[in-house]
Coordinates of C-alpha atoms in Angstrom, one line a residue:
X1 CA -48.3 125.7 -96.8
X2 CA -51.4 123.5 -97.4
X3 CA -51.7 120.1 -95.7
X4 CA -50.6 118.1 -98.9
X5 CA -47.5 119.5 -98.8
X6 CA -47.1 119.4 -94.9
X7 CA -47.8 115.6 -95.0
X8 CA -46.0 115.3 -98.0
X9 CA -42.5 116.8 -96.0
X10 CA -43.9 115.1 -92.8
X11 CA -43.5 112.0 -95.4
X12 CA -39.6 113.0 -96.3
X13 CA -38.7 113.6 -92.3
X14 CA -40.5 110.2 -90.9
X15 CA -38.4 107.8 -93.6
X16 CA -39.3 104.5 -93.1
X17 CA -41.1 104.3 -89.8
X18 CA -44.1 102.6 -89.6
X19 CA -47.2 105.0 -89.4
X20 CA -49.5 102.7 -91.4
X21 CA -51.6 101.5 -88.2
X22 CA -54.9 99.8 -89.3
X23 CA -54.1 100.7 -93.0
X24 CA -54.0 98.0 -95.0
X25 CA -57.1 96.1 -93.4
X26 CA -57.6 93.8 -96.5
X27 CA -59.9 90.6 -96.5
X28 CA -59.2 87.3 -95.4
X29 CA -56.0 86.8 -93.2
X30 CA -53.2 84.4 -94.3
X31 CA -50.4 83.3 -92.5
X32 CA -46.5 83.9 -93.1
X33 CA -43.1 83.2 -90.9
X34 CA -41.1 85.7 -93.2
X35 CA -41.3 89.0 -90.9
X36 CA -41.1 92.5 -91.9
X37 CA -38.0 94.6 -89.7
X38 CA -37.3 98.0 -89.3
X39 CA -35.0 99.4 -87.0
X40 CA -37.4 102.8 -85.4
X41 CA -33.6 104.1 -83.8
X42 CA -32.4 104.4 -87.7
X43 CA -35.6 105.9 -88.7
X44 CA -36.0 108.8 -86.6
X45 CA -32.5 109.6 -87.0
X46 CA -33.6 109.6 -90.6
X47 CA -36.0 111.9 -89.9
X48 CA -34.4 114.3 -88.0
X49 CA -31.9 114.8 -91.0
X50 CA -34.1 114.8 -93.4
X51 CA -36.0 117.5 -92.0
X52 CA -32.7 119.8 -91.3
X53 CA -32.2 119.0 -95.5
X54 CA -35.4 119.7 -97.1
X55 CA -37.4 122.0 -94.7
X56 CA -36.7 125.6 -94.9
X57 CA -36.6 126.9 -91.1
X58 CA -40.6 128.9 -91.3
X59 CA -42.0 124.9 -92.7
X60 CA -40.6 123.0 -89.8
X61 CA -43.2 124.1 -87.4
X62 CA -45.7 123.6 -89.8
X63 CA -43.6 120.0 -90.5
X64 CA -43.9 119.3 -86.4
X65 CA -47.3 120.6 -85.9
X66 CA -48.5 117.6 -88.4
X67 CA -46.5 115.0 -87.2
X68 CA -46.9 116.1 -83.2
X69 CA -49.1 113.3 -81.5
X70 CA -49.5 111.7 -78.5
X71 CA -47.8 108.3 -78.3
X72 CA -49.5 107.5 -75.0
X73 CA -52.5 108.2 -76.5
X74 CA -51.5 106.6 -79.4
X75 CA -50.5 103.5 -77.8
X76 CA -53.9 103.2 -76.4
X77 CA -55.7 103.4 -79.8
X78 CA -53.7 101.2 -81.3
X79 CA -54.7 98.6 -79.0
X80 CA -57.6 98.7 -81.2
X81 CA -55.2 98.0 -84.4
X82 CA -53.3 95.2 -82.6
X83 CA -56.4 93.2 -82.9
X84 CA -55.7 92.6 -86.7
X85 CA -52.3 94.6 -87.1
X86 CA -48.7 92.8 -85.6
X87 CA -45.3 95.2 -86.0
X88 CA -42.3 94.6 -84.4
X89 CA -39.8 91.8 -84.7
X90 CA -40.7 88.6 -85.5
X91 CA -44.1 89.9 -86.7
X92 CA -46.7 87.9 -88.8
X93 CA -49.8 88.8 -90.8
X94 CA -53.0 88.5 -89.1
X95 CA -56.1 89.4 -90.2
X96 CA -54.5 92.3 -91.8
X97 CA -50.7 92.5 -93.3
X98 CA -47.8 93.4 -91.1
X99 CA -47.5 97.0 -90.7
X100 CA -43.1 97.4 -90.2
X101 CA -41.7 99.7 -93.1
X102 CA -45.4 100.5 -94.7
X103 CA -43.6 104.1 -95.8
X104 CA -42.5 103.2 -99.5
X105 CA -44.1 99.7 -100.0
X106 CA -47.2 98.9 -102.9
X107 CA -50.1 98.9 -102.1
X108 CA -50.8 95.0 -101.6
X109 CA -47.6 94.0 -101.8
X110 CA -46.9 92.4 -98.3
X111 CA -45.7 88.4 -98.8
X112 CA -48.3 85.9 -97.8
X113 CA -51.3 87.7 -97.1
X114 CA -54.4 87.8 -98.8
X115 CA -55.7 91.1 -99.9
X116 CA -59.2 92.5 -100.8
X117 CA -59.5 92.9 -104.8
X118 CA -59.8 96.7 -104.2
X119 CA -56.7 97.0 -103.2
X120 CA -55.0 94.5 -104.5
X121 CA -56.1 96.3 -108.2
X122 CA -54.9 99.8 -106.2
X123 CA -51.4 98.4 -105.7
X124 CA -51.5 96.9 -109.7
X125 CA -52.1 100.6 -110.5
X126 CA -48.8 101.9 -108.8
X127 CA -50.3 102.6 -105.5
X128 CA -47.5 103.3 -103.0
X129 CA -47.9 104.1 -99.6
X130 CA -46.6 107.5 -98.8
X131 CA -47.5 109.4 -95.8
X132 CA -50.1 111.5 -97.7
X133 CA -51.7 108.2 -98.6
X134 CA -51.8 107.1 -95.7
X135 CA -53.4 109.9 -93.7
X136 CA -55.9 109.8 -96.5
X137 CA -56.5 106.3 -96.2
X138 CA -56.8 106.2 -92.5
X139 CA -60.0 108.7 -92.9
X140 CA -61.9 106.9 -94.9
X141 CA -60.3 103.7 -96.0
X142 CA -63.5 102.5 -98.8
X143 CA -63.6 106.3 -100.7
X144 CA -59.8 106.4 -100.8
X145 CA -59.8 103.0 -102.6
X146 CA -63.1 104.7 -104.5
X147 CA -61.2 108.1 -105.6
X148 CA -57.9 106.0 -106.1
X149 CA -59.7 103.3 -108.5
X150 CA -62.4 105.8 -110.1
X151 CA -64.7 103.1 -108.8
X152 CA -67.8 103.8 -106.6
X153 CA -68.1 100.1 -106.0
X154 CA -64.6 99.8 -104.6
X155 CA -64.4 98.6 -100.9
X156 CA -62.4 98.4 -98.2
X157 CA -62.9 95.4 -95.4
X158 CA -60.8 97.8 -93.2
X159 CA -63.7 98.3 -91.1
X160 CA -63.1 101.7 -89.5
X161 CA -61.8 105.1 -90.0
X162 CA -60.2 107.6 -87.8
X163 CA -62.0 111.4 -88.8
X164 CA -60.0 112.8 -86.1
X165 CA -57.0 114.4 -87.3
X166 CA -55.3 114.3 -84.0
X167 CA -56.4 110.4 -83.7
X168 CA -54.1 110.0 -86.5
X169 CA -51.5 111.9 -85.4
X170 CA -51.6 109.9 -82.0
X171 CA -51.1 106.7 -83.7
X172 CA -48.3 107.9 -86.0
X173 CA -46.6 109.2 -82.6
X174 CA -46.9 105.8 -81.0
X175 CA -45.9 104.2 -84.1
X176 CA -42.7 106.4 -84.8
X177 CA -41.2 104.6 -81.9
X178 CA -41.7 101.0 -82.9
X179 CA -39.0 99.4 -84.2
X180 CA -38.6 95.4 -84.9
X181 CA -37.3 94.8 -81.7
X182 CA -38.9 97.8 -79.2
X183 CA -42.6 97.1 -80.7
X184 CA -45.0 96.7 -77.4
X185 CA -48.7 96.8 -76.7
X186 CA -50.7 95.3 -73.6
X187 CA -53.5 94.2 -76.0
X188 CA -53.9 90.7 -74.8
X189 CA -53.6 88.3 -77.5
X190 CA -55.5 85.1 -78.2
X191 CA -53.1 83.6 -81.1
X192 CA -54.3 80.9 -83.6
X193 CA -50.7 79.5 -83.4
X194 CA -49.9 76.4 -84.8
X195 CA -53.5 75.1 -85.4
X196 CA -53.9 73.6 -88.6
X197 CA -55.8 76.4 -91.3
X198 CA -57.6 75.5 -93.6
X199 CA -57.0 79.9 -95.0
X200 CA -56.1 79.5 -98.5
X201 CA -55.9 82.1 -101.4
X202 CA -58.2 79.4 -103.2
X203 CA -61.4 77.4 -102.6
X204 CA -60.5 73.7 -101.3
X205 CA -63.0 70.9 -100.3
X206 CA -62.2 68.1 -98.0
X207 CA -62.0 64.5 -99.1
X208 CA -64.9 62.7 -98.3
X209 CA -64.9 60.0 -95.6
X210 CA -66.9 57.4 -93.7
X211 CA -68.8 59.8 -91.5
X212 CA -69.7 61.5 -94.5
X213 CA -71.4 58.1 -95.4
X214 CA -73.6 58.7 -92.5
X215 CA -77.0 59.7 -92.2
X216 CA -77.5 63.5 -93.0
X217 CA -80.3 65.6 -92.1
X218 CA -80.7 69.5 -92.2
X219 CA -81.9 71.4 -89.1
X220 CA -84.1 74.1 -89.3
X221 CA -83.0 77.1 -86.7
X222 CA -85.5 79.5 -85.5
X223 CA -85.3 82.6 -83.6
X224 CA -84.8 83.3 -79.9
X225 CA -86.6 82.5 -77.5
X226 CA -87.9 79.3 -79.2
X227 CA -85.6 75.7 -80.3
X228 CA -85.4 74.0 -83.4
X229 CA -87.6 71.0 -84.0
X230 CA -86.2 68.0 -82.1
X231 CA -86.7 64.5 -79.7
X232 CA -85.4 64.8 -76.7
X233 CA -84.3 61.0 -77.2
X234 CA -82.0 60.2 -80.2
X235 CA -83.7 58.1 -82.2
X236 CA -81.7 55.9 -84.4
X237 CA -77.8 55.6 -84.5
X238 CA -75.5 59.1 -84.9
X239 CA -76.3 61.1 -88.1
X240 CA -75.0 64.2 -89.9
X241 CA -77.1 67.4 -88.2
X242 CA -76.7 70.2 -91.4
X243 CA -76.6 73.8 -90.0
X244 CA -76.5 76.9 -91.6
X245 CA -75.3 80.3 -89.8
X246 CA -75.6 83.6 -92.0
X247 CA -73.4 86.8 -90.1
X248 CA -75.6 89.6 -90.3
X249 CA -74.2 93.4 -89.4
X250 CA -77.4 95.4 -89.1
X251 CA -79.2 98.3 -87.2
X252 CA -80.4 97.3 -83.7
X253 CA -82.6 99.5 -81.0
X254 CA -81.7 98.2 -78.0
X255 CA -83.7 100.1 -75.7
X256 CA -87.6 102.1 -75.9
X257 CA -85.3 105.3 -75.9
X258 CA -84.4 104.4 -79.5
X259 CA -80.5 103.5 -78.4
X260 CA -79.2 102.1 -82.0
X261 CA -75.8 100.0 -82.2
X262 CA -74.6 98.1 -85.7
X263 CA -74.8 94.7 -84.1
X264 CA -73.0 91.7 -85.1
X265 CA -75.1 88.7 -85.4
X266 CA -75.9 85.6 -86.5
X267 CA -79.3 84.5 -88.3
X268 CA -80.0 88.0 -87.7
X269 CA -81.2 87.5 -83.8
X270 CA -79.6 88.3 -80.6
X271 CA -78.6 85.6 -79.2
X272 CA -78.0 83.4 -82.3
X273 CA -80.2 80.8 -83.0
X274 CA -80.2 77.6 -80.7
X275 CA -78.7 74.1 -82.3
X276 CA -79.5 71.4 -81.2
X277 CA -78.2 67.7 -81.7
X278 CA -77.6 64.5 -79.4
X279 CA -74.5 63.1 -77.7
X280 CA -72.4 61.5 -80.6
X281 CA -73.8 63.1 -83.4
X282 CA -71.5 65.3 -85.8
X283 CA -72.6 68.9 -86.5
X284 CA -71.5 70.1 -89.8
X285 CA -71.7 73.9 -90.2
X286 CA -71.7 76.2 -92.9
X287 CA -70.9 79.9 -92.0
X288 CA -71.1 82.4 -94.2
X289 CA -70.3 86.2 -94.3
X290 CA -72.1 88.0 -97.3
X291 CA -70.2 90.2 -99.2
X292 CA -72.5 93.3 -97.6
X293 CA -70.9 93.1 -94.5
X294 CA -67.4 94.8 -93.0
X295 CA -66.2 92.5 -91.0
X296 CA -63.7 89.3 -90.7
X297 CA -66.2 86.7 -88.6
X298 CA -65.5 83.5 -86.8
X299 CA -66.9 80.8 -84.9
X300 CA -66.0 79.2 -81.7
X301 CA -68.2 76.6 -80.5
X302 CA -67.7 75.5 -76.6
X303 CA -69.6 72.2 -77.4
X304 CA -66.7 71.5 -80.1
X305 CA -63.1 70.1 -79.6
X306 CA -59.7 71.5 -80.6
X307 CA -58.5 74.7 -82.8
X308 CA -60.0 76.7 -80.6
X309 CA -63.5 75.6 -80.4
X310 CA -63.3 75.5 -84.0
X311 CA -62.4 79.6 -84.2
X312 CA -58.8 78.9 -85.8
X313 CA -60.7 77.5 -89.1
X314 CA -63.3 78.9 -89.5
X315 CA -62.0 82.9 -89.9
X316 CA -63.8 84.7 -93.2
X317 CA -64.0 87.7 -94.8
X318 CA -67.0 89.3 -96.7
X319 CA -67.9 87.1 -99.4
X320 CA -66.6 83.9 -98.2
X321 CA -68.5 80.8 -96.8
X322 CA -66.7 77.9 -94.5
X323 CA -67.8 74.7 -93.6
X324 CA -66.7 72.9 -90.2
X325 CA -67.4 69.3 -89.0
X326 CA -67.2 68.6 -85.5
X327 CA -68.3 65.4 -83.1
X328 CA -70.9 66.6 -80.9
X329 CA -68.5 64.6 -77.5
X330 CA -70.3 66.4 -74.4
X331 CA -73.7 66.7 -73.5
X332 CA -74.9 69.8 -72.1
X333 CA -75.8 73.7 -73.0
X334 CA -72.8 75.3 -74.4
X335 CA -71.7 79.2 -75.7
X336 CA -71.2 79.7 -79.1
X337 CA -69.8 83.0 -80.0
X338 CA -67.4 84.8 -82.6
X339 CA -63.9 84.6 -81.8
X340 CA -61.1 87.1 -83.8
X341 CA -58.0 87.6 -82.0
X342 CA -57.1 90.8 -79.4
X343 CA -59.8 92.9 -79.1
X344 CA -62.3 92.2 -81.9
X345 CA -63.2 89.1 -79.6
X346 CA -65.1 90.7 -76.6
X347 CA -66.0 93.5 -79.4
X348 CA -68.1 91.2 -81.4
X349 CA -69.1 89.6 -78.3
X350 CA -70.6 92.7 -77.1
X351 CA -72.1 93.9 -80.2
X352 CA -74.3 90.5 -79.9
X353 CA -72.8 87.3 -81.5
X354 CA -73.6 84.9 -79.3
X355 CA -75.5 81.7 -79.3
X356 CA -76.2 78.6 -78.0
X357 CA -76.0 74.6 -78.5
X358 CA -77.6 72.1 -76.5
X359 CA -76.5 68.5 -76.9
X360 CA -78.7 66.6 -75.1
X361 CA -77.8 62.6 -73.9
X362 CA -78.8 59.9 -76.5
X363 CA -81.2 58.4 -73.4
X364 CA -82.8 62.2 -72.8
X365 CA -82.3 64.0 -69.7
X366 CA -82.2 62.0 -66.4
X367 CA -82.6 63.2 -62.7
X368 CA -79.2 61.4 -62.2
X369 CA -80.7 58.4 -60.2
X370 CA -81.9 56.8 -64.0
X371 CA -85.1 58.3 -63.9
X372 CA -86.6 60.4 -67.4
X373 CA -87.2 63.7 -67.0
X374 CA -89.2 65.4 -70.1
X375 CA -90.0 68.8 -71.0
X376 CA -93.5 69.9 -72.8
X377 CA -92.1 73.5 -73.5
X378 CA -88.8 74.9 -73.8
X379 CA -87.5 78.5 -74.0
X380 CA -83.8 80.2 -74.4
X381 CA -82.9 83.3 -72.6
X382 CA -79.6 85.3 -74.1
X383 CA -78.3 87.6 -72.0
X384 CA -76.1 90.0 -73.2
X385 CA -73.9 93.0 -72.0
X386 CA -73.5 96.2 -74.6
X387 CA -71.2 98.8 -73.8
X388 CA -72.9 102.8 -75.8
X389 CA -70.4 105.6 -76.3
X390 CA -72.3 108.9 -75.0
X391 CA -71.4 112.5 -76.1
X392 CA -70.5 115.6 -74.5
X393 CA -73.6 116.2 -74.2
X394 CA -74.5 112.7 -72.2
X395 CA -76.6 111.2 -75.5
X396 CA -75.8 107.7 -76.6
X397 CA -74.1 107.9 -79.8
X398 CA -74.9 106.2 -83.5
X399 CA -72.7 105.4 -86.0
X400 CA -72.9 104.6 -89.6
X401 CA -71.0 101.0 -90.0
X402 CA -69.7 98.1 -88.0
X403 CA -66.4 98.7 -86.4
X404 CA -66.8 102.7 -86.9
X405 CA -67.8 102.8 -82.8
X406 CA -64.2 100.6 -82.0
X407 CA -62.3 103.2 -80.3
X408 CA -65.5 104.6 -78.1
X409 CA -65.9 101.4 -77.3
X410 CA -62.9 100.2 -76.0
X411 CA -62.9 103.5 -73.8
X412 CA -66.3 102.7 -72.1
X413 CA -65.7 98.6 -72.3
X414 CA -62.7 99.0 -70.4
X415 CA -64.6 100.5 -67.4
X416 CA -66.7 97.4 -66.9
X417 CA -69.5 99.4 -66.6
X418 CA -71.8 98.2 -69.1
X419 CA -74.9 100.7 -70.4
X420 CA -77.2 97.9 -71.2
X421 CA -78.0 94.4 -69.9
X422 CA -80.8 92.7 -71.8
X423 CA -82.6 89.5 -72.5
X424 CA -82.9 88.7 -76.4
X425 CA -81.6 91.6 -77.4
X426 CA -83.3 94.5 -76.5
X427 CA -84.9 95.6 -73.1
X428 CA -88.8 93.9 -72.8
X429 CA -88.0 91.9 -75.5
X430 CA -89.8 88.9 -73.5
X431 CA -92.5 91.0 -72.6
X432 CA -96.1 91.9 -73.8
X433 CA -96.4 90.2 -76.6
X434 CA -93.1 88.9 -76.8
X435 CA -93.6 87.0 -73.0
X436 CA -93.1 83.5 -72.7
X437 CA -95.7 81.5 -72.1
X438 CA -97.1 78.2 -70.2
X439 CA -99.8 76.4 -68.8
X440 CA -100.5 74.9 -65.3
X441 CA -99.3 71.4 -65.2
X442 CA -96.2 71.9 -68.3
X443 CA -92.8 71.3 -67.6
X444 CA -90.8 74.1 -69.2
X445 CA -87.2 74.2 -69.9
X446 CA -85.4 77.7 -69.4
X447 CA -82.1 77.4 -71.2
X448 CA -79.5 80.4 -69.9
X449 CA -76.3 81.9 -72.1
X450 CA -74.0 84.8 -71.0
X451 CA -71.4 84.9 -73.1
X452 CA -69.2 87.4 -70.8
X453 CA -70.7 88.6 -67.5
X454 CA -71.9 85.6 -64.3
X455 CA -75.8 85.9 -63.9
X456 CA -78.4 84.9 -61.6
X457 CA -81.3 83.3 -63.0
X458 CA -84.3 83.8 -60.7
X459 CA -88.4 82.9 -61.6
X460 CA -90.3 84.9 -59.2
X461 CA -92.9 83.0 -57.8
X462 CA -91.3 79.6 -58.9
X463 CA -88.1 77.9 -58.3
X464 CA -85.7 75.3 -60.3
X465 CA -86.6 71.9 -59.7
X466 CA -83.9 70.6 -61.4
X467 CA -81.1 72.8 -62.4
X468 CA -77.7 72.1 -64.4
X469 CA -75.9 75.5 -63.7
X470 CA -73.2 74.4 -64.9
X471 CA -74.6 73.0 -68.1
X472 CA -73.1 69.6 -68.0
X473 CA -76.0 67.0 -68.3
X474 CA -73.6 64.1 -67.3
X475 CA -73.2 65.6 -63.8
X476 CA -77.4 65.3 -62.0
X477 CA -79.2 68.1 -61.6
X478 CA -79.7 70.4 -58.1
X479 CA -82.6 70.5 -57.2
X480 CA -85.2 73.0 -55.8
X481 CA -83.2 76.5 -56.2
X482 CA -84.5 79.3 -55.8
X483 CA -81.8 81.3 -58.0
X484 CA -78.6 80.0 -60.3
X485 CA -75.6 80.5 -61.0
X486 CA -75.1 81.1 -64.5
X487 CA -70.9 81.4 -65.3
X488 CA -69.8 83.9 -67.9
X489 CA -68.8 82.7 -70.9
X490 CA -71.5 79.8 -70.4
X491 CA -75.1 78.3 -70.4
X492 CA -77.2 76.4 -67.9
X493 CA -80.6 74.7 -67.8
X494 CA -83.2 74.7 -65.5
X495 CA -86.6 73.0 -65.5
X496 CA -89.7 73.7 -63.5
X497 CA -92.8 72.5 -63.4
X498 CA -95.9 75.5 -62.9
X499 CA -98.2 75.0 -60.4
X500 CA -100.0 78.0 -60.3
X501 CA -101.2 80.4 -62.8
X502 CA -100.5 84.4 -63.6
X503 CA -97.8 86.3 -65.1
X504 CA -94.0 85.6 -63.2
X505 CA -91.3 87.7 -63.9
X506 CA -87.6 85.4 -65.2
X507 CA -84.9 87.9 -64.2
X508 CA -81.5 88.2 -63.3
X509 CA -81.8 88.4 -59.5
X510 CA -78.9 91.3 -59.4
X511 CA -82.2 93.5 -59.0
X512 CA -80.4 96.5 -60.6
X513 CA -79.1 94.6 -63.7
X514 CA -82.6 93.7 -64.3
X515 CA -85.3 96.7 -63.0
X516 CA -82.9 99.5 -64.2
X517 CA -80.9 97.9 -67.1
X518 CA -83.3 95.7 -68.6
X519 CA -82.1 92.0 -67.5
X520 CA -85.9 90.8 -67.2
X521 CA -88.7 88.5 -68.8
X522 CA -92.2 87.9 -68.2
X523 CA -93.9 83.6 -68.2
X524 CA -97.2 84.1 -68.9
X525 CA -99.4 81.0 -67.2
X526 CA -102.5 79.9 -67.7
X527 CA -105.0 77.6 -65.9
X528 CA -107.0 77.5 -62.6
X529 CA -105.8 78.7 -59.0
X530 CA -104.8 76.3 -56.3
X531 CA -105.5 77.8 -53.2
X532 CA -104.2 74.6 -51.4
X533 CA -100.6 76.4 -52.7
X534 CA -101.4 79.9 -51.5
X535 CA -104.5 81.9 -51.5
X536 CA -105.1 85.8 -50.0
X537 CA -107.0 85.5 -45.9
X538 CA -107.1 89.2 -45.6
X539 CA -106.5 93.1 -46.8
X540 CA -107.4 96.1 -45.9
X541 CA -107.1 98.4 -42.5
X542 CA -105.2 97.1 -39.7
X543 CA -107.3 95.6 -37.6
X544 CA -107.8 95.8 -34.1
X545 CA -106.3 93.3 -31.6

C-alpha cells in the first residue's frame, strides 16, 4: 500500500476533523464573527466506522501507522499555528482562516478572510482539501500551490513547512481531538479585539483633514548607530514628520563564527532606524512589506496612542503598503517593534525588528531645574536577544526562509536561554571600525533599546551624568551613575560629557552577557590627557618598604 492510498483511507477514517493546522496560511488577515463548528466527539466516531467499512483488516495498520501521532507533541507545535490559526468554538480568522472542518472545504473558500491569489485561483480550479492535500501542503506549502497551478511563480505567504513526517502526524493527533467546544492551547494571545481596522479586501484612503493642512516634511532615516538629521529645539509650530519603513527578511551573520539567521527587519538594519520628531508633532508612516518577503508584518510604536500602539492597523501581507498617523503626545525614547498576535510577536522580535523613536520636548532637553542641556554627538545602541537552534551534533543551524526555523525556535526560546546578545546586530559591530567615536570636551548622547530582556548600560571609564532610564524626558534626569537600568521592552538616554581620551568599552555590565555573548561597544576619544583626572605614579617590581 503506497502512501497515497494510506493518506487517502487515513482521509475516509478521520471524516471531518480538523487536521488542516497552519494550512491555509494565505495573505492578509480579515476579520469575521460567523464561526466554523465541528463537533471532534462525532468525528472520531466517524472515523472509527469508517475505518471498520472501507479498510480491509492487513490496511488498518498501515491506516493507524499514518494517522498515529503524538497529541502532546502536537499540542506543543501547534502553539506555533495558534499564532495565525484559531479552531474551536466561537473561532475567528486571524492572520490565516479558521481551521474547524478543513476536511472537504475549497480551497479558499473560508467566509471573510482574505486569501493570497495563489490560492485563491487553486480553490477556482476545484481545489478541495482532502487529507492527501493536506499532508502535501503542509511540506511544502509554495510547490504544492506550484505543482497544483502549473505555475513556478505561484506562492504561498504560509511561511513554513513541516518536512517531518511525524511533525505532521503530531499535529493531526492534537488536532483530531479539537472539537468547537474542547479546542485548547496555552499559546498566550494578544487579540486585536474590537479596535477599529482599517483590513479591507480593497485599497481605501482616508479623507483629508486639518492636520493634513499642516506643515509636511520628510525625514531622512539612517542606519544604526547614527540619528536622522534634526534640532534638538522645535523650531516653528507642529508639522507633518513623513517616514518611510521598508520590512526586509534577509540573510544575517550574527557572529565571527559565521552564525546565519533570516532576520526580520526594518530599513534593512538591526535595530531599525531611529525617528525622530518633537513633542506635538504628528508622525505619519508608511510601512511597506515587498512582495519578496514571507511574512504578515506589523508595527507597534510605544511613543503612539491606542490600537495597540498602532499594531491593530497597521497588519500587511507581502505586497501591501499602510500608512498610519499618530500625534507624537510623550516626550522621551520609546520601542518600536513588530507586533503579530501569539507567538509571531516575540518571534519577530527576536529575529531583530526592533527600533527606536525619540521625541524630544519642543524647549530641548532640560536638567529638570529649567536649565538647557545640549548634545554635540549622539549615538543609538540596540540590544537584541536571538535564540539559534543547534544540531545533534551541537552546530547552529541555517535555514532557507523566514518562519522555516519557527518550531526550533520556540523549543530553545522557551528556555530563556538566549545564544546571542549583541549590540547592532551582530557581535563587534561597534568595534574597530565600526566604534563610536568622540572627542575630549563633546557631550554625547547614548540612546539604549531592549526590546525584551532588562540591561545594564555601563561606560567603562566614564559615568552618566544625566540619565533618563526610564526614557521619560518630562521626569529630570539622575545624575552621575555609574550603570543603568534599562527595562525590557524599553529605551533610555544617557548623556556624558568626556573628559579624558582613549578607547572605553559601552557594555552591558552583566559581564557575561557582554565578554562571552557579545553585549559590548567600543567609544573611541580623542584629545590630550589630563593628568589632574588620573595619571600612572608607578609600575613595575614590588618595591621594598
Amino acid at each position: 500500500m503506497d502512501r497515497a492510498q494510506i493518506i487517502k483511507y487515513s482521509s475516509m477514517a478521520l471524516g471531518v476533523a480538523a487536521i488542516g493546522a497552519l494550512a491555509l496560511y494565505a495573505s492578509s488577515g480579515g476579520n469575521t464573527d460567523r464561526p466554523a463548528n465541528v463537533a471532534a466527539s462525532s468525528a472520531q466516531d466517524s472515523a472509527q466506522q469508517t475505518q471498520a467499512r472501507y479498510l480491509p483488516a492487513a490496511q488498518e495498520s498501515a491506516v493507524a501507522q499514518v494517522a498515529a501521532g503524538d497529541a502532546v507533541r502536537g499540542a506543543k507545535v501547534f502553539k506555533t499555528c495558534a499564532s495565525c490559526h484559531n479552531i474551536g468554538e466561537g473561532a475567528a480568522n486571524g492572520f490565516g482562516p479558521v481551521l474547524n472542518n478543513i476536511v472537504g472545504r475549497a480551497a479558499g473558500s473560508y467566509p471573510g478572510y482574505s486569501y493570497s491569489p495563489s490560492l485563491a485561483a487553486a480553490g477556482d480550479g476545484g481545489l478541495v482539501w482532502t487529507e492527501e492535500k493536506l499532508y502535501d501542503w503542509l511540506k511544502e506549502p509554495t510547490g504544492f500551490l506550484q505543482e497544483q497551478l502549473g505555475d513556478d511563480s505561484a506562492s504561498s505567504k504560509m511561511p513554513i513547512g513541516f518536512d517531518d513526517e511525524q511533525t505532521r502526524r503530531d499535529v493531526i493527533a492534537f488536532l483530531r481531538g479539537q472539537g468547537s467546544g474542547t479546542a485548547t492551547s496555552e499559546t498566550a494571545e494578544m487579540s486585536h479585539g474590537n479596535t477599529p481596522s482599517i483590513k479591507m479586501t480593497e485599497a481605501m484612503t482616508a479623507e483629508p483633514d486639518e492636520i493634513d493642512a499642516l506643515p509636511h516634511v520628510r525625514q531622512e532615516l539612517v542606519a544604526p548607530p547614527f540619528l536622522p538629521e534634526h534640532t534638538q529645539r522645535a523650531e516653528g509650530g507642529p508639522k507633518v514628520v513623513e517616514i518611510e519603513l521598508t520590512v526586509e527578511e534577509k540573510r544575517w551573520t550574527l557572529d565571527n563564527q559565521g552564525t546565519e539567521i533570516i532576520a526580520l527587519t526594518y530599513n534593512g538594519s538591526i535595530p531599525a532606524p531611529m525617528i525622530i520628531v518633537h513633542q506635538g508633532d504628528w508622525v505619519e508612516l508608511t510601512l511597506k512589506n515587498p512582495a519578496t518577503n514571507s511574512m504578515v508584518h506589523n508595527i507597534d510604536l510605544h511613543a503612539a496612542t491606542g490600537a495597540l500602539g498602532g499594531a491593530a492597523l497597521t497588519t500587511i501581507s507581502p505586497g501591501e503598503e499602510t500608512v498610519l498617523r499618530f500625534e507624537a503626545t510623550k516626550s522621551g525614547v520609546f520601542l518600536y517593534h513588530c507586533a503579530p498576535e501569539g507567538s509571531m510577536t516575540p518571534y519577530h522580535v527576536t529575529h531583530g525588528m526592533t527600533g527606536s523613536i525619540m521625541v524630544l520636548p519642543r524647549e530641548g532637553l532640560t536638567d529638570g531645574e529649567g536649565n538647557a542641556l545640549t548634545y554635540d554627538k549622539a549615538y543609538y545602541i540596540g540590544e537584541n536577544d536571538f535564540y539559534v537552534p543547534r544540531d545533534a551534533d551541537g552546530n547552529f543551524k541555517t535555514y532557507s526562509a523566514a518562519g522555516a526555523d519557527l518550531v526550533d525556535w520556540a523549543e530553545i526560546a522557551h528556555t530563556l536561554a538566549p545564544t546571542h546578545i549583541v549590540f547592532n546586530g551582530r557581535v563587534g559591530a561597534l568595534t574597530g571600525e565600526g566604534a563610536m567615536t568622540a572627542d575630549v570636551g563633546d557631550t554625547v548622547l547614548f540612546v539604549h533599546v531592549q526590546g525584551n530582556r532588562d540591561t545594564r548600560p555601563h561606560l567603562i571609564g566614564g559615568h552618566g551624568d544625566y540619565v533618563w532610564e526610564e526614557g521619560s524626558f518630562v521626569n529630570p534626569p539622575m545624575r552621575d551613575l555609574e550603570t543603568w537600568f534599562v527595562r525590557g521592552g524599553s529605551a533610555g538616554a544617557a548623556l556624558y560629557t568626556f573628559r579624558q581620551p582613549g578607547v572605553y568599552a559601552y557594555l552591558n555590565h552583566n559581564l557575561i552577557e557582554a565578554v562571552e555573548f557579545g553585549a559590548a561597544a567600543h567609544v573611541v576619544v580623542g584629545g590630550e590627557w589630563d593628568d589632574r583626572l588620573m595619571r600612572s605614579s608607578y609600575i613595575g617590581p614590588i618595591r621594598n618598604e
